[in-house]
XYZ file of C-alpha atoms in Angstrom:
395
model
C 16.473 -20.172 -6.466
C 16.354 -17.861 -9.472
C 13.175 -19.186 -11.146
C 14.391 -17.643 -14.415
C 14.397 -14.088 -13.106
C 16.219 -11.414 -15.069
C 18.996 -9.503 -13.302
C 16.633 -6.550 -12.879
C 13.882 -8.727 -11.425
C 16.317 -10.397 -9.023
C 17.618 -7.025 -7.826
C 14.088 -5.830 -7.144
C 13.220 -9.007 -5.258
C 16.433 -8.760 -3.213
C 15.940 -5.058 -2.454
C 12.371 -5.507 -1.231
C 13.342 -8.600 0.783
C 16.127 -6.579 2.427
C 13.661 -3.783 3.250
C 11.248 -6.351 4.650
C 13.926 -7.842 6.895
C 15.367 -4.522 8.085
C 12.250 -2.369 8.429
C 9.049 -4.412 8.327
C 9.887 -7.552 10.299
C 11.259 -5.845 13.435
C 8.081 -3.741 13.736
C 5.555 -6.415 12.754
C 4.613 -7.607 16.246
C 4.270 -4.060 17.610
C 1.892 -2.943 14.882
C 0.017 -6.227 14.993
C -0.770 -5.731 18.682
C -1.678 -2.080 18.100
C -3.864 -3.095 15.149
C -2.865 -0.130 13.063
C -1.292 0.333 9.676
C 2.206 1.853 10.061
C 1.958 4.837 7.743
C 5.682 5.533 8.085
C 6.408 2.134 6.502
C 3.851 2.756 3.757
C 5.558 6.090 3.055
C 8.915 4.336 2.689
C 7.333 1.857 0.277
C 6.048 4.819 -1.708
C 9.516 6.350 -1.787
C 10.838 3.039 -3.119
C 8.364 3.303 -6.004
C 6.530 0.096 -5.117
C 3.030 1.490 -5.684
C 4.003 2.603 -9.167
C 5.794 -0.546 -10.300
C 3.477 -1.751 -13.116
C 2.556 1.691 -14.478
C 4.299 3.626 -17.270
C 6.635 6.476 -16.473
C 4.332 8.889 -18.321
C 1.874 8.684 -15.434
C 4.540 8.735 -12.732
C 5.054 4.984 -12.492
C 8.203 2.894 -12.627
C 7.578 1.358 -16.038
C 7.995 -2.187 -14.747
C 5.865 -5.312 -15.141
C 3.012 -6.815 -13.159
C 5.353 -9.727 -12.513
C 7.721 -7.354 -10.728
C 4.877 -6.039 -8.588
C 4.180 -9.637 -7.567
C 7.828 -10.148 -6.668
C 7.581 -7.184 -4.291
C 4.327 -8.465 -2.798
C 5.850 -11.903 -2.190
C 8.932 -10.415 -0.531
C 6.793 -8.356 1.857
C 4.310 -11.147 2.563
C 7.177 -13.335 3.696
C 7.519 -11.288 6.902
C 4.164 -9.475 7.235
C 1.082 -10.328 5.217
C -0.720 -7.138 6.250
C 1.963 -4.971 4.654
C 2.029 -7.183 1.576
C -1.715 -6.987 1.054
C -1.661 -3.212 1.531
C 0.592 -3.014 -1.520
C -1.336 -5.680 -3.451
C -4.713 -4.033 -2.886
C -3.336 -0.519 -3.168
C -2.126 -1.231 -6.697
C -4.562 -3.854 -7.963
C -7.788 -2.527 -6.464
C -6.869 1.122 -5.967
C -4.728 2.309 -8.851
C -5.406 -0.223 -11.609
C -9.111 0.597 -12.173
C -8.268 4.292 -12.589
C -5.366 3.536 -14.897
C -7.349 1.096 -17.041
C -10.764 2.743 -17.148
C -10.393 6.337 -15.981
C -10.964 9.377 -18.170
C -7.958 11.637 -18.821
C -9.375 14.013 -16.206
C -9.745 11.255 -13.598
C -6.253 9.980 -14.305
C -4.749 13.457 -14.040
C -6.509 14.023 -10.706
C -5.737 10.724 -9.021
C -2.846 8.833 -10.607
C 0.082 11.039 -9.482
C -0.682 10.558 -5.778
C -1.721 6.911 -6.128
C 1.327 5.665 -8.039
C 3.657 7.559 -5.681
C 2.066 6.057 -2.577
C 1.040 9.483 -1.278
C -2.577 8.303 -1.468
C -4.438 5.009 -1.317
C -7.812 3.933 -2.693
C -10.188 1.032 -2.099
C -12.480 -1.041 -4.286
C -15.972 -1.594 -2.892
C -17.429 -4.753 -4.407
C -18.357 -7.098 -1.565
C -21.642 -6.710 0.305
C -23.376 -8.740 3.003
C -25.259 -10.658 0.307
C -23.012 -10.157 -2.704
C -19.399 -10.997 -3.453
C -18.899 -14.165 -5.389
C -22.444 -13.517 -6.629
C -21.937 -9.958 -7.856
C -25.320 -10.074 -9.570
C -26.852 -9.834 -6.095
C -25.387 -6.348 -5.557
C -27.923 -4.272 -3.635
C -26.151 -0.893 -3.648
C -27.932 1.430 -6.084
C -26.904 4.598 -7.903
C -29.534 6.797 -9.581
C -28.543 9.554 -11.989
C -30.559 12.645 -11.081
C -29.775 16.156 -12.262
C -26.182 15.413 -13.191
C -25.419 13.584 -9.947
C -25.267 9.968 -8.867
C -27.312 9.380 -5.710
C -25.896 6.272 -4.082
C -27.402 4.123 -1.341
C -26.119 0.868 0.064
C -23.319 -0.708 2.027
C -20.084 -2.596 1.432
C -18.152 -5.130 3.486
C -14.491 -6.064 3.988
C -13.035 -3.137 1.992
C -9.229 -2.919 2.202
C -7.421 0.445 2.394
C -10.741 2.253 2.738
C -10.074 4.156 5.964
C -6.372 4.999 6.153
C -5.217 8.588 6.774
C -4.239 8.842 3.100
C -7.255 7.114 1.497
C -8.629 9.450 -1.197
C -11.617 7.479 -2.467
C -13.289 4.124 -2.887
C -14.464 2.865 -6.273
C -17.802 1.192 -5.623
C -19.938 -1.105 -7.723
C -23.624 -0.226 -7.874
C -26.768 -1.095 -9.791
C -27.401 1.827 -12.140
C -30.376 0.366 -14.016
C -31.420 -2.755 -15.875
C -30.320 -4.484 -19.046
C -31.698 -7.400 -20.984
C -29.630 -10.547 -20.583
C -28.881 -13.165 -23.206
C -31.857 -15.148 -21.968
C -34.154 -12.199 -22.671
C -34.721 -11.548 -18.963
C -33.927 -8.253 -17.218
C -30.627 -8.191 -15.344
C -29.063 -5.576 -13.063
C -26.845 -3.084 -14.857
C -23.648 -2.772 -12.812
C -21.395 0.268 -13.017
C -18.385 1.531 -11.084
C -18.358 4.993 -9.503
C -15.622 6.934 -7.693
C -16.696 8.087 -4.226
C -14.245 10.437 -2.451
C -13.889 9.689 1.249
C -14.986 13.176 2.316
C -18.339 12.940 0.502
C -21.324 13.672 2.797
C -23.293 10.530 3.554
C -20.289 8.258 2.935
C -19.266 6.649 6.231
C -16.227 4.489 6.815
C -17.413 2.398 9.739
C -15.093 1.229 12.558
C -12.546 -1.365 11.504
C -13.245 -5.054 11.953
C -12.047 -7.185 14.846
C -10.329 -9.716 12.592
C -8.715 -13.064 13.324
C -5.620 -12.011 11.401
C -4.217 -9.247 9.191
C -4.477 -6.968 12.223
C -2.330 -4.300 10.589
C -4.282 -4.218 7.326
C -6.892 -1.459 7.087
C -10.309 -3.087 6.515
C -13.733 -1.513 7.049
C -17.426 -1.810 6.269
C -18.803 1.185 4.360
C -22.209 2.854 4.492
C -23.586 5.097 1.740
C -26.748 7.080 2.494
C -27.932 9.471 -0.209
C -24.328 9.993 -1.251
C -24.134 12.481 -4.118
C -21.219 12.591 -6.529
C -20.997 14.203 -9.992
C -22.033 12.199 -13.035
C -18.401 12.491 -14.143
C -17.362 10.182 -11.292
C -18.581 7.221 -13.333
C -15.505 5.037 -13.911
C -15.532 3.457 -17.347
C -18.666 2.963 -19.389
C -22.031 2.766 -17.707
C -23.103 -0.866 -17.424
C -19.539 -2.156 -17.898
C -18.774 -2.514 -14.210
C -19.117 -6.293 -14.313
C -16.673 -6.698 -17.186
C -14.230 -4.168 -15.724
C -13.956 -5.738 -12.310
C -13.575 -9.232 -13.796
C -10.199 -8.105 -15.163
C -9.406 -6.415 -11.854
C -10.192 -9.576 -9.889
C -8.246 -11.865 -12.218
C -5.152 -9.690 -11.915
C -5.640 -9.435 -8.167
C -5.661 -13.207 -7.820
C -2.188 -13.423 -9.320
C -0.766 -10.897 -6.851
C -2.713 -12.556 -4.033
C -1.072 -15.842 -5.001
C 2.330 -14.170 -4.773
C 1.411 -12.877 -1.305
C 0.452 -16.397 -0.240
C 3.714 -17.762 -1.613
C 5.601 -15.228 0.466
C 3.736 -16.391 3.547
C 4.538 -20.030 2.771
C 8.204 -19.100 2.258
C 8.309 -17.189 5.534
C 6.953 -20.169 7.427
C 9.496 -22.444 5.765
C 12.389 -20.176 6.721
C 11.242 -19.902 10.323
C 10.769 -23.677 10.588
C 14.235 -24.350 9.145
C 15.853 -21.928 11.567
C 14.054 -23.282 14.608
C 14.609 -26.928 13.659
C 18.338 -26.254 13.646
C 18.373 -24.254 16.890
C 15.964 -26.179 19.105
C 17.595 -29.104 20.901
C 15.686 -31.897 22.617
C 17.323 -34.905 24.288
C 20.721 -33.636 23.213
C 20.040 -33.222 19.504
C 18.372 -30.695 17.196
C 14.748 -31.435 16.406
C 15.606 -31.147 12.710
C 17.528 -34.398 12.979
C 14.265 -36.203 13.681
C 12.890 -37.626 10.472
C 9.293 -36.606 11.112
C 10.383 -32.958 11.470
C 12.704 -33.140 8.475
C 9.989 -34.661 6.297
C 7.502 -32.002 7.394
C 9.938 -29.293 6.323
C 10.606 -31.102 3.049
C 6.880 -30.956 2.280
C 6.880 -27.255 3.142
C 9.651 -26.677 0.599
C 7.729 -28.635 -2.042
C 4.639 -26.473 -1.459
C 6.646 -23.249 -1.807
C 8.211 -24.458 -5.036
C 4.867 -25.487 -6.517
C 3.219 -22.250 -5.418
C 5.928 -20.017 -6.836
C 5.878 -21.787 -10.180
C 2.089 -21.389 -10.303
C 2.016 -17.630 -9.786
C 5.067 -17.098 -12.013
C 3.241 -18.845 -14.839
C 0.089 -16.775 -14.366
C 1.978 -13.477 -14.089
C 4.115 -14.153 -17.159
C 0.990 -14.879 -19.197
C -0.676 -11.724 -17.868
C 2.290 -9.563 -18.876
C 2.456 -11.239 -22.291
C -1.166 -10.345 -22.984
C -2.198 -13.990 -23.103
C -5.361 -15.435 -21.506
C -4.603 -16.095 -17.841
C -7.954 -16.649 -16.119
C -7.341 -20.379 -15.646
C -3.767 -19.890 -14.464
C -4.796 -17.109 -12.064
C -7.378 -19.304 -10.369
C -5.024 -22.262 -10.164
C -2.336 -20.051 -8.637
C -4.750 -18.450 -6.187
C -5.946 -21.859 -4.968
C -2.572 -23.630 -4.892
C -0.735 -20.755 -3.212
C -3.431 -20.091 -0.627
C -3.469 -23.739 0.397
C 0.343 -23.808 0.522
C 0.372 -20.839 2.886
C -2.219 -22.351 5.198
C -0.572 -25.786 5.219
C 2.896 -24.350 5.834
C 1.606 -22.121 8.623
C 0.027 -25.104 10.328
C 3.176 -27.220 10.004
C 5.489 -24.422 11.129
C 3.350 -23.803 14.197
C 3.482 -27.510 15.023
C 7.249 -27.546 14.691
C 7.545 -24.607 17.087
C 5.252 -26.303 19.596
C 4.179 -24.017 22.432
C 6.338 -21.168 21.150
C 4.397 -21.277 17.904
C 1.253 -20.396 19.839
C 2.696 -17.083 21.043
C 1.703 -14.039 19.010
C 5.167 -12.485 19.125
C 6.291 -15.430 16.994
C 6.093 -14.831 13.247
C 4.664 -18.295 12.573
C 1.788 -17.628 14.963
C 0.892 -14.494 13.006
C 1.173 -16.413 9.735
C -1.104 -19.083 11.201
C -3.779 -16.462 11.960
C -3.203 -14.509 8.775
C -3.078 -17.333 6.261
C -6.673 -18.490 6.504
C -7.895 -15.416 4.640
C -5.649 -16.440 1.738
C -8.134 -19.262 1.078
C -11.054 -16.803 1.241
C -10.118 -13.350 -0.069
C -10.066 -12.502 -3.793
C -12.464 -15.395 -4.332
C -12.685 -18.448 -2.102
C -11.067 -21.771 -2.944
C -14.518 -23.013 -3.928
C -14.934 -20.118 -6.371
C -11.543 -20.903 -7.897
C -12.627 -24.508 -8.407
C -15.771 -23.260 -10.128
C -13.731 -21.037 -12.434
C -11.298 -23.836 -13.235
C -14.132 -26.196 -14.140
C -15.753 -23.494 -16.244
C -12.488 -22.897 -18.106
C -12.327 -26.652 -18.723
C -15.818 -26.502 -20.209
C -17.555 -28.449 -17.441
C -20.999 -27.102 -16.644
C -19.945 -23.750 -18.081
C -23.451 -22.316 -18.405
C -24.221 -22.924 -14.751
C -21.020 -21.367 -13.409
C -20.828 -17.569 -13.354
C -18.458 -16.804 -10.437
C -16.637 -13.496 -10.229
C -14.962 -13.467 -6.796
């Protein structure tokens, strides 16, 4: 299905899908069992220009659209969600904040390596008690003698501990401000923390249910000192800055989920035609055929949802509502398709070397990461004007 893609967009989608089939898929089980990010595959993605897709050529990017980035993420997520999310987070959470809010000096220092894929960066928002409720951020940064002194911890930070990770942009309370209700509120800012900074510890990676290949760590910051010039964007604008980052990320996350749903559909179709029981293919049984038909319907609905959000994003139109709808619809489609595909495969679907088994483990996080389904429902109701003053979710 073309879904109204231009010739250029279709070529990109086809090229990345071909790379995914030839390079990523054959290695997926090996790296999943080893629980390590295959840096040689990441390097090839960098050589293909994938990390620079939505950035102008003046900064070393490919001069393409955010929509095209999402096409690449979907194509990768179809065979390996861990590789897809490495690209999604590498661009959306690593490069985009520097591109949008960095000073000319920060951009000159970091963008060339980031957009080429020679380096990765993380975005440290989530904490043990803060994520959807970013106002509960406990990490602090005090400006003393021209340096930020940072103390706190972060949780679930993607791309934070790879061999090529240069830095993590962290959110921290840098003071207080007076809110609209006249009460003091935490002033949130974003600060660049290079990975080799004393006191900054990338803790051992998590033992996760899925996304075994994706690099994800907790972070500890104890009296970390970085120059005042490492402030990213205006002081006190961290909340507003990462709202845009999260909204964009939800669109790409939705594309990743659509890829997962598509991958499950393709595997189920193949197996339903190959597997014979009582002398006939299982796909000839109506209950299997109907299950696959529902899987196709979910993929179609999901793809239309993220396409709509991404087109609005690229057009400079408001897309908060569409991003949350896409994130929710696509995440649920991935989880539902993974469950159905595993059922179709039966016992074989419970074996980790099977792609649908990995999708089954991986897909649950698609209903949690980048803002849970419940957070998306809150945002949708807020955008509809229902209980707007009570709902202040950020993801």
